[in-house]
Amino acid sequence: MLKALKIVAGAALVVAGTLSPAVAGASTQAAPDCEFGDTYGYRVDRGYVKTDSGTLVGQVQLCRDGNYNYWGFLLLDHSPTVSQYGNVVLERDRDGMPSFVDCDSPGGNHIVRSGQTRCWTPKLTGLSGAYTFLATGSLTSSHTNTTLAFGYTTKPR
């Protein structure tokens, strides 16, 4: 019975979030999928960001809007320490010619620092059928530049 109530409550939150999404005010609140500023998009794919030992630290998402603009979204389970940061890199490939943006690129909301849990890249057009996209998320040591955790999406259209 309790499990059924959780499922129903979760469904109600999804429906309510679809009608009027609220922007999370604190970094400890759960963020919806595919956030971009005060709007949300469609999740095309998701990968899990894990340490080498398999500890889950968050997820990376490949997102798009109704106009087929794509972006990468990183959602960490916990805020990084003061000596860590999170980032997502979005690769757009057309005919073997890749281009890359990350959360620090113009139009992104900057890398994830201590006290934060999410970032997104700028949007890139994907209207042409010749584009493919890949989102790669990571948690990195700011002192040694060592990747502490890593994950990626598949490379769908």
Coordinates of C-alpha atoms in Angstrom, one line a residue:
M1 CA 0.0 0.0 0.0
L2 CA 2.8 2.4 0.9
K3 CA 4.6 1.7 -2.4
A4 CA 1.4 2.4 -4.3
L5 CA 1.0 5.7 -2.5
K6 CA 4.6 6.7 -3.4
I7 CA 4.0 5.9 -7.0
V8 CA 0.7 7.9 -7.1
A9 CA 2.3 10.8 -5.2
G10 CA 5.3 10.8 -7.7
A11 CA 2.9 10.8 -10.6
A12 CA 1.0 13.7 -9.2
L13 CA 4.3 15.6 -8.8
V14 CA 5.2 14.9 -12.5
V15 CA 1.8 16.1 -13.6
A16 CA 2.0 19.2 -11.4
G17 CA 5.6 19.9 -12.6
T18 CA 4.4 19.6 -16.2
L19 CA 1.7 22.2 -15.7
S20 CA 3.7 24.7 -13.7
P21 CA 7.3 23.8 -13.1
A22 CA 8.8 25.3 -10.0
V23 CA 12.5 26.3 -10.0
A24 CA 14.3 24.6 -7.1
G25 CA 15.4 27.2 -4.6
A26 CA 17.9 25.2 -2.7
S27 CA 20.6 22.9 -4.2
T28 CA 19.4 20.1 -1.9
Q29 CA 16.0 19.9 -3.7
A30 CA 15.5 17.4 -6.4
A31 CA 15.6 19.0 -9.9
P32 CA 13.4 17.8 -12.7
D33 CA 15.0 16.3 -15.8
C34 CA 16.4 18.5 -18.5
E35 CA 16.4 21.9 -16.7
F36 CA 17.4 24.9 -18.7
G37 CA 17.0 28.2 -16.8
D38 CA 13.4 28.4 -15.7
T39 CA 12.2 25.9 -18.4
Y40 CA 12.5 22.2 -18.9
G41 CA 12.9 20.0 -22.0
Y42 CA 12.6 16.4 -23.1
R43 CA 15.1 13.8 -22.0
V44 CA 16.5 12.1 -25.0
D45 CA 18.9 9.9 -23.1
R46 CA 20.5 9.6 -19.7
G47 CA 23.8 8.1 -18.4
Y48 CA 25.0 7.6 -14.8
V49 CA 28.0 9.4 -13.5
K50 CA 30.0 6.9 -11.4
T51 CA 33.4 6.6 -9.8
D52 CA 35.9 3.9 -11.0
S53 CA 34.6 1.7 -8.1
G54 CA 31.0 2.1 -9.3
T55 CA 29.7 4.6 -6.7
L56 CA 26.9 6.6 -8.3
V57 CA 27.4 10.4 -7.9
G58 CA 24.8 11.7 -10.3
Q59 CA 23.5 11.6 -13.9
V60 CA 24.1 13.3 -17.2
Q61 CA 21.3 13.9 -19.6
L62 CA 21.0 14.7 -23.3
C63 CA 18.0 17.0 -23.6
R64 CA 16.1 18.8 -26.4
D65 CA 13.3 21.3 -26.7
G66 CA 10.3 21.4 -29.1
N67 CA 12.5 23.2 -31.7
Y68 CA 15.1 20.5 -31.7
N69 CA 17.7 22.5 -29.9
Y70 CA 19.9 20.1 -27.8
W71 CA 21.8 20.6 -24.5
G72 CA 23.6 18.6 -21.9
F73 CA 22.4 18.6 -18.2
L74 CA 24.4 17.4 -15.2
L75 CA 22.6 16.6 -12.0
L76 CA 24.8 15.5 -9.0
D77 CA 23.3 13.6 -6.1
H78 CA 25.3 15.9 -3.7
S79 CA 27.1 19.2 -3.9
P80 CA 30.8 18.8 -4.7
T81 CA 33.4 19.7 -2.0
V82 CA 35.3 22.9 -2.3
S83 CA 38.1 21.1 -4.1
Q84 CA 35.8 19.5 -6.8
Y85 CA 33.6 20.7 -9.6
G86 CA 31.1 19.1 -12.0
N87 CA 30.7 19.7 -15.7
V88 CA 28.9 18.4 -18.7
V89 CA 30.3 18.5 -22.3
L90 CA 27.9 18.4 -25.2
E91 CA 29.4 17.1 -28.5
R92 CA 27.6 17.8 -31.7
D93 CA 28.8 15.9 -34.7
R94 CA 28.0 16.5 -38.4
D95 CA 29.7 14.5 -41.1
G96 CA 32.6 13.7 -38.8
M97 CA 33.2 17.3 -37.8
P98 CA 32.5 17.5 -34.0
S99 CA 32.1 20.7 -32.0
F100 CA 32.0 20.9 -28.3
V101 CA 30.4 23.2 -25.6
D102 CA 30.3 22.8 -21.8
C103 CA 28.6 24.5 -18.8
D104 CA 31.2 27.3 -18.9
S105 CA 30.5 28.1 -22.6
P106 CA 28.4 31.3 -23.3
G107 CA 24.8 30.3 -22.8
G108 CA 25.6 27.7 -20.2
N109 CA 25.1 28.3 -16.4
H110 CA 28.8 27.6 -15.4
I111 CA 30.3 24.5 -13.8
V112 CA 28.9 23.0 -10.6
R113 CA 30.7 24.3 -7.6
S114 CA 30.4 23.6 -3.8
G115 CA 26.8 24.5 -2.8
Q116 CA 25.3 23.6 -6.2
T117 CA 24.2 20.3 -7.8
R118 CA 23.4 21.0 -11.5
C119 CA 24.6 22.7 -14.6
W120 CA 23.6 22.8 -18.3
T121 CA 25.3 23.7 -21.5
P122 CA 24.1 26.2 -24.1
K123 CA 21.6 24.9 -26.6
L124 CA 22.8 23.8 -30.0
T125 CA 20.5 23.3 -33.0
G126 CA 19.8 19.8 -34.1
L127 CA 17.2 20.5 -36.7
S128 CA 19.1 18.9 -39.5
G129 CA 19.0 15.1 -39.6
A130 CA 22.8 15.1 -40.1
Y131 CA 23.6 15.9 -36.5
T132 CA 24.4 13.5 -33.7
F133 CA 24.8 14.4 -30.1
L134 CA 26.7 13.0 -27.0
A135 CA 26.6 14.4 -23.5
T136 CA 29.5 13.5 -21.1
G137 CA 29.3 14.4 -17.4
S138 CA 32.1 14.4 -14.9
L139 CA 33.2 15.3 -11.3
T140 CA 36.7 16.5 -11.2
S141 CA 39.3 17.5 -8.6
S142 CA 40.1 21.2 -8.9
H143 CA 43.5 20.7 -7.4
T144 CA 44.9 17.8 -9.5
N145 CA 42.5 18.0 -12.5
T146 CA 41.9 14.3 -12.0
T147 CA 38.5 12.9 -13.1
L148 CA 36.8 11.5 -10.0
A149 CA 33.6 10.2 -11.6
F150 CA 32.4 10.0 -15.2
G151 CA 29.4 9.1 -17.3
Y152 CA 27.9 9.6 -20.8
T153 CA 24.8 9.2 -22.8
T154 CA 24.5 7.1 -26.0
K155 CA 24.9 9.0 -29.3
P156 CA 21.4 9.2 -30.7
R157 CA 20.4 11.5 -33.5

